[in-house]
CSV table of N, CA and C in Angstrom, one decimal:
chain,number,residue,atom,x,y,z
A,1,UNK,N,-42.2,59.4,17.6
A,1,UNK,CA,-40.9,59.2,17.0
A,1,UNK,C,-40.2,57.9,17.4
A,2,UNK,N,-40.5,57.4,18.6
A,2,UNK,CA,-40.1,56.7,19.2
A,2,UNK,C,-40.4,55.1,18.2
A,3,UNK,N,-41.8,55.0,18.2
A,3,UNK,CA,-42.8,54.2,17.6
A,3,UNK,C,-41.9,54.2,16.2
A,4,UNK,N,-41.7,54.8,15.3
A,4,UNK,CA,-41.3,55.1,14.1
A,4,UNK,C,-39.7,54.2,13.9
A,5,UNK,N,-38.8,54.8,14.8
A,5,UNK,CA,-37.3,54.4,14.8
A,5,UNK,C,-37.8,52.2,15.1
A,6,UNK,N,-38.8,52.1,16.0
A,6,UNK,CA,-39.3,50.9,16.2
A,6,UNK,C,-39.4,49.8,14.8
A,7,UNK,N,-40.2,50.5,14.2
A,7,UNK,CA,-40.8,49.9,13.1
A,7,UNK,C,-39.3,49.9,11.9
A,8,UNK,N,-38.9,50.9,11.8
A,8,UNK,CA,-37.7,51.1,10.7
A,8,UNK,C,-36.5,49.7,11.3
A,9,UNK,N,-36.5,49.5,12.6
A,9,UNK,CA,-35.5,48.7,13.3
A,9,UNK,C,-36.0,47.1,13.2
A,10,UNK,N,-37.6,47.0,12.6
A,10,UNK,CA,-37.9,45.7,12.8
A,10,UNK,C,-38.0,45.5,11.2
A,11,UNK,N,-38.6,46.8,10.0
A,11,UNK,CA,-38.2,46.3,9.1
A,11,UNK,C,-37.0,46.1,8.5
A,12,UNK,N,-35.9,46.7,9.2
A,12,UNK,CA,-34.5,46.6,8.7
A,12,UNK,C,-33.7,44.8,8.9
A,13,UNK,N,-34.4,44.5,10.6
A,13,UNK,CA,-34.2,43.0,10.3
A,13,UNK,C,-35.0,42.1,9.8
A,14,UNK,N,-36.1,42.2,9.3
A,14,UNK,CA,-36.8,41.2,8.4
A,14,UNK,C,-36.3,41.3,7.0
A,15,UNK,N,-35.9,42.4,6.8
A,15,UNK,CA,-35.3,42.5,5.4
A,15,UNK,C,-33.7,41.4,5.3
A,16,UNK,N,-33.1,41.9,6.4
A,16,UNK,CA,-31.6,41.6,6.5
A,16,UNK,C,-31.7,39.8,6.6
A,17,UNK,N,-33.3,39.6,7.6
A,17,UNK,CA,-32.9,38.4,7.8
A,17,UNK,C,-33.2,37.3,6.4
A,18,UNK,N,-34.2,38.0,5.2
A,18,UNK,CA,-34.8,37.5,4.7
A,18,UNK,C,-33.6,37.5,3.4
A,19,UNK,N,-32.8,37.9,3.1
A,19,UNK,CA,-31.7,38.4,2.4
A,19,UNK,C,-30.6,37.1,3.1
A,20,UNK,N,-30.3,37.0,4.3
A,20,UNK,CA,-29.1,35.7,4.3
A,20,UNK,C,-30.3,34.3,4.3
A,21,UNK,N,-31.9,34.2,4.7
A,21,UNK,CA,-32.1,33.3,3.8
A,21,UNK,C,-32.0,32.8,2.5
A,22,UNK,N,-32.0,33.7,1.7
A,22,UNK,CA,-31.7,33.4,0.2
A,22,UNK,C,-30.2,33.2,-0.2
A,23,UNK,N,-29.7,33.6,0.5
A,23,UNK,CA,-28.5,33.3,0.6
A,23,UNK,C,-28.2,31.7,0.4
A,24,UNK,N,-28.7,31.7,1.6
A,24,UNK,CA,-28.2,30.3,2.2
A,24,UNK,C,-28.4,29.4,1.7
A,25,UNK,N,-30.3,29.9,1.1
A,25,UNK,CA,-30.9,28.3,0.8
A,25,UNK,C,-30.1,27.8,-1.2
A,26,UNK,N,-29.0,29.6,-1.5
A,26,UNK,CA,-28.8,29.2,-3.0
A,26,UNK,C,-26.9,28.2,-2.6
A,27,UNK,N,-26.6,28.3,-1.5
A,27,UNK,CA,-25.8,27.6,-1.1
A,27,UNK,C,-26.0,26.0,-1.0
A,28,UNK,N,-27.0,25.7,-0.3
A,28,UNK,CA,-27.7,24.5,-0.3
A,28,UNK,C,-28.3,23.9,-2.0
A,29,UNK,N,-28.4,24.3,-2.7
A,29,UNK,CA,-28.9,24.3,-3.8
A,29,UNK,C,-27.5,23.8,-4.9
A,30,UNK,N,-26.7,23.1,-4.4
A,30,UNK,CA,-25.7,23.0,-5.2
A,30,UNK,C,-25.5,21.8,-6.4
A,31,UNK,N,-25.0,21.9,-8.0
A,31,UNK,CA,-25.5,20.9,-8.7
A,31,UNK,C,-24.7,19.8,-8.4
A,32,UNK,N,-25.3,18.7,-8.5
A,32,UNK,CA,-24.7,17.3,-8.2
A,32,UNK,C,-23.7,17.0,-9.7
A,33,UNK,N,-22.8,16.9,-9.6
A,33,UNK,CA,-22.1,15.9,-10.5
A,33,UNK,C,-21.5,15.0,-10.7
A,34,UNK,N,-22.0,14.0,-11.7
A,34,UNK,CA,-21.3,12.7,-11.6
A,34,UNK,C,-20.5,12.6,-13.1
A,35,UNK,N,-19.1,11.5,-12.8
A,35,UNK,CA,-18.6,11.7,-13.0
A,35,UNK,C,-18.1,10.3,-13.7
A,36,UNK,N,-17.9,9.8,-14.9
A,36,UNK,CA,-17.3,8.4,-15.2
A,36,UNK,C,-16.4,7.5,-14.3
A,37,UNK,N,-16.2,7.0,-14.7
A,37,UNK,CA,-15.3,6.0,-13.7
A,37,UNK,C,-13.7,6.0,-14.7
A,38,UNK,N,-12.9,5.7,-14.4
A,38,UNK,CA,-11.4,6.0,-15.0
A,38,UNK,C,-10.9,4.8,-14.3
A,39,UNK,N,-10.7,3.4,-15.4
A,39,UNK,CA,-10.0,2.3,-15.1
A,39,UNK,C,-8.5,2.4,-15.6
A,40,UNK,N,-7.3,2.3,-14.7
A,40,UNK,CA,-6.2,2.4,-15.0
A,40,UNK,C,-5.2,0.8,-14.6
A,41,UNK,N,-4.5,0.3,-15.9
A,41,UNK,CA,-4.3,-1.0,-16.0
A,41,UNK,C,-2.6,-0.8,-16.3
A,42,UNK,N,-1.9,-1.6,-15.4
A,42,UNK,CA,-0.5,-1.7,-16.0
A,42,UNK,C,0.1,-1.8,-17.6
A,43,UNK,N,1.1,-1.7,-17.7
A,43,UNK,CA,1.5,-2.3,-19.5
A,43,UNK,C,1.7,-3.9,-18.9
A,44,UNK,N,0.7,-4.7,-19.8
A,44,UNK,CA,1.1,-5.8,-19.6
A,44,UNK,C,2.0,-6.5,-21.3
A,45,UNK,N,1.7,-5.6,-21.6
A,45,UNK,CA,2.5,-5.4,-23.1
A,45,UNK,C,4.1,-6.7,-23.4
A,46,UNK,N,5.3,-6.0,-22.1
A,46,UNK,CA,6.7,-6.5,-21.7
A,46,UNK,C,6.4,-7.4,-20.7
A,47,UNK,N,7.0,-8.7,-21.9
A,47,UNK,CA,7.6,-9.9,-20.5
A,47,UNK,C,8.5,-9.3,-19.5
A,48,UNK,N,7.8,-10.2,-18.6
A,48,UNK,CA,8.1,-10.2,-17.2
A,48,UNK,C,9.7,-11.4,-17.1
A,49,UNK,N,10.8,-10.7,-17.1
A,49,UNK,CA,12.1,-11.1,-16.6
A,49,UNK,C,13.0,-11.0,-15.8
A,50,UNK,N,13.8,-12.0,-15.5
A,50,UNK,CA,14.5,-12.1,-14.2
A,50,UNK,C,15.9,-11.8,-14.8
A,51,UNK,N,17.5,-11.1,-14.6
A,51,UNK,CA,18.2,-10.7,-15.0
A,51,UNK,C,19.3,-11.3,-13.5
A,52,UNK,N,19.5,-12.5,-13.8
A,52,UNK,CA,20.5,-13.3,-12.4
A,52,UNK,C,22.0,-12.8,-12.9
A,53,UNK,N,22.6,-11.8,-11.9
A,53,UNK,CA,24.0,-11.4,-12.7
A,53,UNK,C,25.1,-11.5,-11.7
A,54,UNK,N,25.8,-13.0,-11.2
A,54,UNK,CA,26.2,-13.0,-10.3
A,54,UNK,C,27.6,-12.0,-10.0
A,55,UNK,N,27.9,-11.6,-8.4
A,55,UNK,CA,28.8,-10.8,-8.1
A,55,UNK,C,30.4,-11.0,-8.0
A,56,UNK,N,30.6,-12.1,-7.9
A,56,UNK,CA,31.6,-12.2,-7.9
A,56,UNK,C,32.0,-14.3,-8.8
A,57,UNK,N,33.1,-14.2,-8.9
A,57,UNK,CA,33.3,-15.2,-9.9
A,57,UNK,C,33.6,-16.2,-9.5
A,58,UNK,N,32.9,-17.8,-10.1
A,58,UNK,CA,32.3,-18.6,-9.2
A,58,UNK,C,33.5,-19.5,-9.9
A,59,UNK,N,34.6,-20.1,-8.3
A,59,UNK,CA,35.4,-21.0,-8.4
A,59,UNK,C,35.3,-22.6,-9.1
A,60,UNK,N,35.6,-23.2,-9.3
A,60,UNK,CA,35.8,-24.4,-9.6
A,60,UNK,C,36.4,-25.2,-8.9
A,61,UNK,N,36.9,-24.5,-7.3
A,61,UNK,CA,37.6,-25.6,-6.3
A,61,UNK,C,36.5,-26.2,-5.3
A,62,UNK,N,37.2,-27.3,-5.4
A,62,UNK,CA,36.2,-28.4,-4.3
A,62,UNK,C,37.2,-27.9,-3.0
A,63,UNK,N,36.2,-27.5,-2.1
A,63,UNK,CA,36.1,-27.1,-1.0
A,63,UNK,C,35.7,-28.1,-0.1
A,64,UNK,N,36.4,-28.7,1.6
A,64,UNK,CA,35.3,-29.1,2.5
A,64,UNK,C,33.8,-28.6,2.9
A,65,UNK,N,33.1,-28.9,2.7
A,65,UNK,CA,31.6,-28.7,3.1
A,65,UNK,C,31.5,-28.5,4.4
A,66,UNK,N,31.5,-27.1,4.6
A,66,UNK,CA,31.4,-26.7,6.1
A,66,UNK,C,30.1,-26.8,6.6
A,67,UNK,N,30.0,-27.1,8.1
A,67,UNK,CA,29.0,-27.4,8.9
A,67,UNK,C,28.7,-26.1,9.3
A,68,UNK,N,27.1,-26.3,8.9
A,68,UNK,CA,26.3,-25.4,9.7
A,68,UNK,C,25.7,-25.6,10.9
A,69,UNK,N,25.7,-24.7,11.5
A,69,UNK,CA,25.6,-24.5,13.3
A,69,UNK,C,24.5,-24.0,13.6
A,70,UNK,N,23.5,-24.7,14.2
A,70,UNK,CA,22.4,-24.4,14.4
A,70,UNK,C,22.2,-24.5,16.3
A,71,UNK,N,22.3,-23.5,16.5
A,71,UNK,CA,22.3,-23.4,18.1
A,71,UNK,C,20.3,-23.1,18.5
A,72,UNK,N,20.1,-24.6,19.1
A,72,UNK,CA,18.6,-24.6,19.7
A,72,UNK,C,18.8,-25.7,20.4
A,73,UNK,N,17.3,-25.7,21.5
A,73,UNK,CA,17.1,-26.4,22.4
A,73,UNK,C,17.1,-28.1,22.2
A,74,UNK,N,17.2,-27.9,21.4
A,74,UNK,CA,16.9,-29.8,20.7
A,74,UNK,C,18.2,-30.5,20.5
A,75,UNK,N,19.4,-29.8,20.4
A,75,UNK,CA,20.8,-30.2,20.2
A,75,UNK,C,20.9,-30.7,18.3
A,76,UNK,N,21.3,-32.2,18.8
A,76,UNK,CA,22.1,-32.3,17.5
A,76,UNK,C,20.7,-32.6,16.0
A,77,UNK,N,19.2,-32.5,17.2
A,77,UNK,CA,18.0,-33.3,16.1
A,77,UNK,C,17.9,-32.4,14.6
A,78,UNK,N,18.1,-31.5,14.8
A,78,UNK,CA,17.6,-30.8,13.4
A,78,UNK,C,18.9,-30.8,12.9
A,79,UNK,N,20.5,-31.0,13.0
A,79,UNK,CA,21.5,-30.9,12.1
A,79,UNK,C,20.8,-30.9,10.6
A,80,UNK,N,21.7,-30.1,9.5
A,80,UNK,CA,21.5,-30.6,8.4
A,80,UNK,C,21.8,-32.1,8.2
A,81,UNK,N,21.2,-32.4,6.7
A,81,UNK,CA,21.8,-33.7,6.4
A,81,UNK,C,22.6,-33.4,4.8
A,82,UNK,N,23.9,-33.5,4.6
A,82,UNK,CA,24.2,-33.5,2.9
A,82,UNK,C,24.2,-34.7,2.5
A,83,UNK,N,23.4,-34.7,1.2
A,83,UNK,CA,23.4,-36.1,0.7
A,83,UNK,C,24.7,-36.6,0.1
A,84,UNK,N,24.8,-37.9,-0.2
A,84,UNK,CA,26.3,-38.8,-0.5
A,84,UNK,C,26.8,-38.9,-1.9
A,85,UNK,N,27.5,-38.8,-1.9
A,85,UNK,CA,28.4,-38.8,-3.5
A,85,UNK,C,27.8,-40.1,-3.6
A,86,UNK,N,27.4,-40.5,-5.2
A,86,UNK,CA,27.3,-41.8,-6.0
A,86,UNK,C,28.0,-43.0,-5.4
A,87,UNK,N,29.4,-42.5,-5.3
A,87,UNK,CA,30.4,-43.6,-5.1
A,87,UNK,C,30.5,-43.7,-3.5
A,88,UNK,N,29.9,-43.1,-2.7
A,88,UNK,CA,29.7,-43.4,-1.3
A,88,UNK,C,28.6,-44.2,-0.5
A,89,UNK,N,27.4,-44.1,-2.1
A,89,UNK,CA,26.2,-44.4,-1.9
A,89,UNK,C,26.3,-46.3,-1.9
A,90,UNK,N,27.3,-46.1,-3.0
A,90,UNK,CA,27.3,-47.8,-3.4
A,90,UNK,C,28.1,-48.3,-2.4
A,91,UNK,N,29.2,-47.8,-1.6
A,91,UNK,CA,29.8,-48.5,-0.6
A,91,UNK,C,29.5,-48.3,0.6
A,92,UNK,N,28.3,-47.8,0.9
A,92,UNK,CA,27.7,-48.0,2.2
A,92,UNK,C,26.5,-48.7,2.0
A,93,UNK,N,25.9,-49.4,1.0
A,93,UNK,CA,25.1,-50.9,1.2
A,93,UNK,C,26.0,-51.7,1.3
């Protein structure tokens, strides 16, 4: 009896084991698919515009021309420079 329960216990795992082989190998067996390519492109359809909408409303007074301040190690070398009115141009040759 002994011998018997033996044999039923070794073909129960050759069965069991031979059952998650087929398993497994229908897991590995999977179909490949390919798949087109999908090019996606802007609307280039609408010009491209700039919409300049200033904020606040632009005077007509002549102002002194304030100096900009440029704090670095070089002092006065990099100052701006504003260029000269016409009539300043002719009386300083």
């Amino acid at each position: 009896m002994h011998l018997m329960t033996r044999k039923i216990k070794f073909i129960s795992i050759i069965i069991s084991t031979a059952t998650i082989l087929s398993l497994s190998s229908s897991a590995f067996s999977e179909k490949r698919i390919e798949l087109d390519k999908t090019v996606i492109k802007g609307n280039t359809e609408l010009p491209k515009m700039l919409y300049i909408i200033p904020w606040q409303k632009v005077s007509n007074d002549k102002k002194a021309p304030q100096r900009l301040v440029l704090h670095s190690l070089f002092g006065d070398l990099f100052d701006p420079v504003t260029p000269l009115a016409p009539e300043q141009q002719v009386l300083s040759h």
